[in-house]
CSV table of C-alpha atoms in Angstrom, one decimal:
chain,number,residue,atom,x,y,z
Q,1,MET,CA,0.0,0.0,0.0
Q,2,LYS,CA,2.8,2.4,0.9
Q,3,LYS,CA,4.5,1.7,-2.5
Q,4,ILE,CA,1.3,2.6,-4.4
Q,5,PHE,CA,1.0,5.8,-2.3
Q,6,PHE,CA,4.5,6.9,-3.1
Q,7,ILE,CA,4.0,6.2,-6.8
Q,8,LEU,CA,0.9,8.3,-6.8
Q,9,ILE,CA,2.7,11.1,-5.0
Q,10,GLY,CA,5.6,10.9,-7.5
Q,11,CYS,CA,3.1,11.2,-10.4
Q,12,VAL,CA,1.7,14.4,-8.9
Q,13,ILE,CA,5.0,16.0,-8.1
Q,14,PHE,CA,6.9,14.9,-11.2
Q,15,PRO,CA,4.4,14.9,-14.1
Q,16,SER,CA,5.5,13.1,-17.2
Q,17,VAL,CA,5.7,14.9,-20.5
Q,18,SER,CA,2.6,13.0,-21.8
Q,19,ALA,CA,0.4,14.3,-18.9
Q,20,GLN,CA,0.9,18.0,-19.7
Q,21,SER,CA,-0.8,20.5,-21.9
Q,22,LEU,CA,1.4,22.1,-24.6
Q,23,TYR,CA,1.5,25.4,-22.6
Q,24,ASP,CA,2.6,23.6,-19.5
Q,25,LEU,CA,5.3,21.9,-21.5
Q,26,TRP,CA,6.5,25.3,-22.6
Q,27,ARG,CA,6.6,26.5,-19.0
Q,28,LYS,CA,8.3,23.4,-17.7
Q,29,ALA,CA,10.9,23.5,-20.4
Q,30,GLY,CA,11.7,27.1,-19.3
Q,31,LYS,CA,12.9,26.2,-15.9
Q,32,GLU,CA,16.4,26.1,-17.2
Q,33,MET,CA,17.1,27.7,-20.5
Q,34,VAL,CA,19.6,29.7,-22.6
Q,35,LYS,CA,18.2,32.8,-24.1
Q,36,TYR,CA,19.6,34.6,-27.2
Q,37,SER,CA,18.6,38.1,-28.2
Q,38,ILE,CA,19.4,38.8,-31.8
Q,39,TYR,CA,19.3,42.5,-32.9
Q,40,TYR,CA,21.0,45.1,-35.1
Q,41,SER,CA,23.3,47.5,-33.2
Q,42,GLY,CA,22.1,50.5,-35.3
Q,43,THR,CA,19.5,51.7,-37.8
Q,44,TYR,CA,19.4,50.7,-41.5
Q,45,ASP,CA,18.6,53.5,-44.0
Q,46,PHE,CA,17.2,51.3,-46.7
Q,47,GLN,CA,19.2,53.1,-49.4
Q,48,PRO,CA,20.6,51.1,-52.4
Q,49,GLY,CA,24.1,49.9,-51.5
Q,50,SER,CA,23.7,50.5,-47.8
Q,51,GLU,CA,25.2,47.9,-45.5
Q,52,PHE,CA,23.3,46.3,-42.6
Q,53,PRO,CA,24.5,47.5,-39.2
Q,54,GLU,CA,26.3,45.0,-37.0
Q,55,LEU,CA,24.2,42.2,-35.8
Q,56,LYS,CA,24.4,41.5,-32.0
Q,57,CYS,CA,23.6,38.2,-30.3
Q,58,ASP,CA,23.4,38.4,-26.5
Q,59,GLU,CA,23.3,35.2,-24.5
Q,60,HIS,CA,21.8,34.7,-21.0
Q,61,LYS,CA,21.1,31.7,-18.9
Q,62,GLY,CA,18.2,31.5,-16.5
Q,63,ARG,CA,14.5,30.7,-16.3
Q,64,TRP,CA,11.9,31.5,-19.0
Q,65,SER,CA,8.2,31.6,-19.6
Q,66,PRO,CA,6.1,32.8,-22.6
Q,67,PRO,CA,6.8,36.5,-23.1
Q,68,LEU,CA,5.3,38.4,-20.1
Q,69,LYS,CA,3.2,40.8,-22.2
Q,70,HIS,CA,1.8,37.9,-24.3
Q,71,ARG,CA,1.0,35.1,-21.8
Q,72,LYS,CA,-2.7,35.1,-22.4
Q,73,GLU,CA,-2.2,35.1,-26.2
Q,74,TYR,CA,0.4,32.3,-26.1
Q,75,ARG,CA,-1.9,30.1,-23.9
Q,76,HIS,CA,-4.6,30.6,-26.4
Q,77,VAL,CA,-2.2,29.8,-29.3
Q,78,SER,CA,-1.1,26.6,-27.6
Q,79,GLU,CA,-4.7,25.5,-27.4
Q,80,GLU,CA,-5.2,26.4,-31.1
Q,81,ILE,CA,-2.2,24.3,-32.0
Q,82,THR,CA,-3.6,21.4,-30.1
Q,83,ARG,CA,-7.0,21.8,-31.5
Q,84,LEU,CA,-5.6,21.6,-35.0
Q,85,GLY,CA,-4.1,18.2,-34.3
Q,86,PHE,CA,-0.5,18.9,-33.4
Q,87,ASP,CA,1.2,15.9,-31.8
Q,88,TYR,CA,4.7,14.8,-31.0
Q,89,ASP,CA,6.6,11.8,-29.6
Q,90,ARG,CA,6.4,12.0,-25.8
Q,91,GLN,CA,9.4,9.8,-25.4
Q,92,ASN,CA,12.0,11.1,-27.9
Q,93,ASP,CA,11.6,14.3,-30.0
Q,94,THR,CA,12.9,17.7,-30.8
Q,95,LEU,CA,10.3,20.5,-30.9
Q,96,LEU,CA,10.6,24.0,-32.3
Q,97,PHE,CA,8.0,26.7,-32.1
Q,98,VAL,CA,8.7,30.0,-34.1
Q,99,PHE,CA,6.4,33.0,-33.7
Q,100,TYR,CA,6.3,36.2,-35.8
Q,101,HIS,CA,4.4,39.2,-34.5
Q,102,LEU,CA,2.8,42.2,-36.2
Q,103,TYR,CA,0.9,43.3,-33.1
Q,104,ARG,CA,0.0,41.8,-29.7
Q,105,TRP,CA,-0.9,38.5,-31.2
Q,106,PRO,CA,1.5,36.3,-33.2
Q,107,SER,CA,0.6,36.8,-36.9
Q,108,TRP,CA,1.9,33.5,-38.0
Q,109,PHE,CA,3.9,30.7,-36.5
Q,110,PHE,CA,5.7,27.5,-37.4
Q,111,VAL,CA,5.8,24.2,-35.5
Q,112,TYR,CA,8.5,21.6,-36.1
Q,113,THR,CA,8.9,18.1,-34.7
Q,114,SER,CA,11.2,15.3,-35.9
Q,115,ASN,CA,8.4,14.0,-38.1
Q,116,GLN,CA,6.4,17.1,-39.2
Q,117,GLN,CA,6.5,20.8,-40.1
Q,118,HIS,CA,3.4,22.9,-40.0
Q,119,ALA,CA,2.7,26.6,-40.5
Q,120,TYR,CA,-0.3,28.5,-39.1
Q,121,ILE,CA,-1.8,32.0,-39.4
Q,122,ILE,CA,-3.8,33.7,-36.8
Q,123,ASN,CA,-7.1,35.3,-37.9
Q,124,ALA,CA,-6.9,38.9,-36.5
Q,125,ARG,CA,-10.6,39.1,-35.9
Q,126,THR,CA,-11.5,35.7,-34.5
Q,127,LYS,CA,-8.1,34.8,-33.0
Q,128,GLU,CA,-8.4,31.3,-34.4
Q,129,ALA,CA,-5.5,29.6,-36.0
Q,130,GLU,CA,-5.6,28.1,-39.5
Q,131,LYS,CA,-3.1,25.7,-40.9
Q,132,ILE,CA,-1.5,27.0,-44.1
Q,133,ASP,CA,-0.9,24.6,-47.0
Q,134,LYS,CA,2.3,24.7,-49.0
Q,135,ARG,CA,0.8,26.5,-51.9
Q,136,ASN,CA,-0.3,29.5,-49.8
Q,137,ARG,CA,2.7,30.0,-47.6
Q,138,PRO,CA,3.6,33.7,-47.3
Q,139,TRP,CA,7.4,33.3,-46.8
Q,140,ASP,CA,10.5,32.5,-48.7
Q,141,ILE,CA,13.5,30.2,-48.7
Q,142,LYS,CA,15.2,32.5,-46.1
Q,143,THR,CA,12.5,31.8,-43.5
Q,144,THR,CA,12.9,28.0,-44.1
Q,145,TYR,CA,16.7,28.2,-43.8
Q,146,ILE,CA,16.4,30.2,-40.5
Q,147,ASN,CA,13.9,27.9,-39.0
Q,148,ASN,CA,16.2,24.9,-39.8
Q,149,CYS,CA,19.0,26.7,-38.1
Q,150,LEU,CA,16.8,27.1,-35.0
Q,151,TYR,CA,15.6,23.5,-35.1
Q,152,TYR,CA,19.2,22.2,-35.0
Q,153,GLY,CA,20.3,24.9,-32.5
Q,154,GLN,CA,22.9,26.5,-34.9
Q,155,THR,CA,22.9,30.0,-33.4
Q,156,GLU,CA,26.2,31.2,-34.9
Q,157,LYS,CA,25.1,29.9,-38.4
Q,158,LEU,CA,21.8,31.7,-37.9
Q,159,LYS,CA,23.5,35.0,-36.9
Q,160,ASN,CA,25.9,34.9,-39.9
Q,161,TYR,CA,23.0,34.3,-42.2
Q,162,ILE,CA,20.8,37.1,-40.9
Q,163,GLN,CA,23.9,39.5,-41.0
Q,164,SER,CA,24.4,38.7,-44.7
Q,165,LYS,CA,20.8,38.3,-45.9
Q,166,GLY,CA,18.7,40.3,-43.5
Q,167,TYR,CA,15.7,39.1,-41.5
Q,168,PRO,CA,13.6,36.5,-43.2
Q,169,MET,CA,10.3,38.5,-43.4
Q,170,GLU,CA,8.2,41.2,-42.0
Q,171,PRO,CA,7.5,41.7,-39.1
Q,172,ARG,CA,11.0,41.7,-37.7
Q,173,LEU,CA,9.9,40.7,-34.2
Q,174,GLY,CA,9.7,37.1,-33.3
Q,175,PHE,CA,10.2,34.4,-30.6
Q,176,ALA,CA,11.4,30.9,-31.0
Q,177,TRP,CA,12.0,28.1,-28.6
Q,178,ARG,CA,13.5,24.6,-28.9
Q,179,ILE,CA,12.7,21.7,-26.6
Q,180,ILE,CA,14.4,18.3,-26.6
Q,181,ILE,CA,12.7,15.3,-25.1
Q,182,LYS,CA,14.6,12.1,-24.4
Q,183,ASP,CA,13.3,9.0,-22.6
Q,184,GLY,CA,10.1,10.9,-21.7
Q,185,LYS,CA,12.0,13.8,-20.0
Q,186,ILE,CA,12.9,17.3,-21.1
Q,187,ILE,CA,16.6,17.8,-21.6
Q,188,TYR,CA,17.9,21.0,-20.1
Q,189,PRO,CA,18.7,23.6,-21.0
Q,190,SER,CA,16.0,24.4,-23.5
Q,191,TYR,CA,16.8,27.2,-26.0
Q,192,TYR,CA,14.9,30.5,-26.6
Q,193,TRP,CA,15.6,33.1,-29.2
Q,194,ARG,CA,14.2,36.6,-29.5
Q,195,PHE,CA,14.5,38.6,-32.7
Q,196,ILE,CA,14.1,42.3,-32.7
Q,197,ASP,CA,14.8,45.1,-35.1
């Protein structure tokens, strides 16, 4: 009886990845993370022949949660992702979530796992997410390249690419986080990127 009691207590205190909502997974993954802020050190005058200012990449270690000003929105987005059928391997997987903002709500976002890649757009009026098929995707090869760098955690390669090619698309404000799951547990640290212009 005591053994069963301790097993039940352990399940409450240490929930498995499979028992969590997507939003709770994000929060749990943020208990130990490395955060990168990627931004230009000066302004760009958009004149022909002008060079981009130097690209900075600050690195910090600590805790993380969905952006403070957007927690309500990100909880809703996590529910929309789940509603649209998102799934992943609870035992072994690498997850990437990339969000681009126009205003308070993410305008569109990408979700990667080891077996699938999906893109979504948020309806500004209804706040519902809609999966975008390949024929109607509003981005280019740069965005795909940058997302692949993020998925494999190649921050230096990402920085060099943005420095030479510019941001992937408008708006130039975005968040991304990468979560690795192995043997049913989150591998720490997780990784978080913030793009600002």
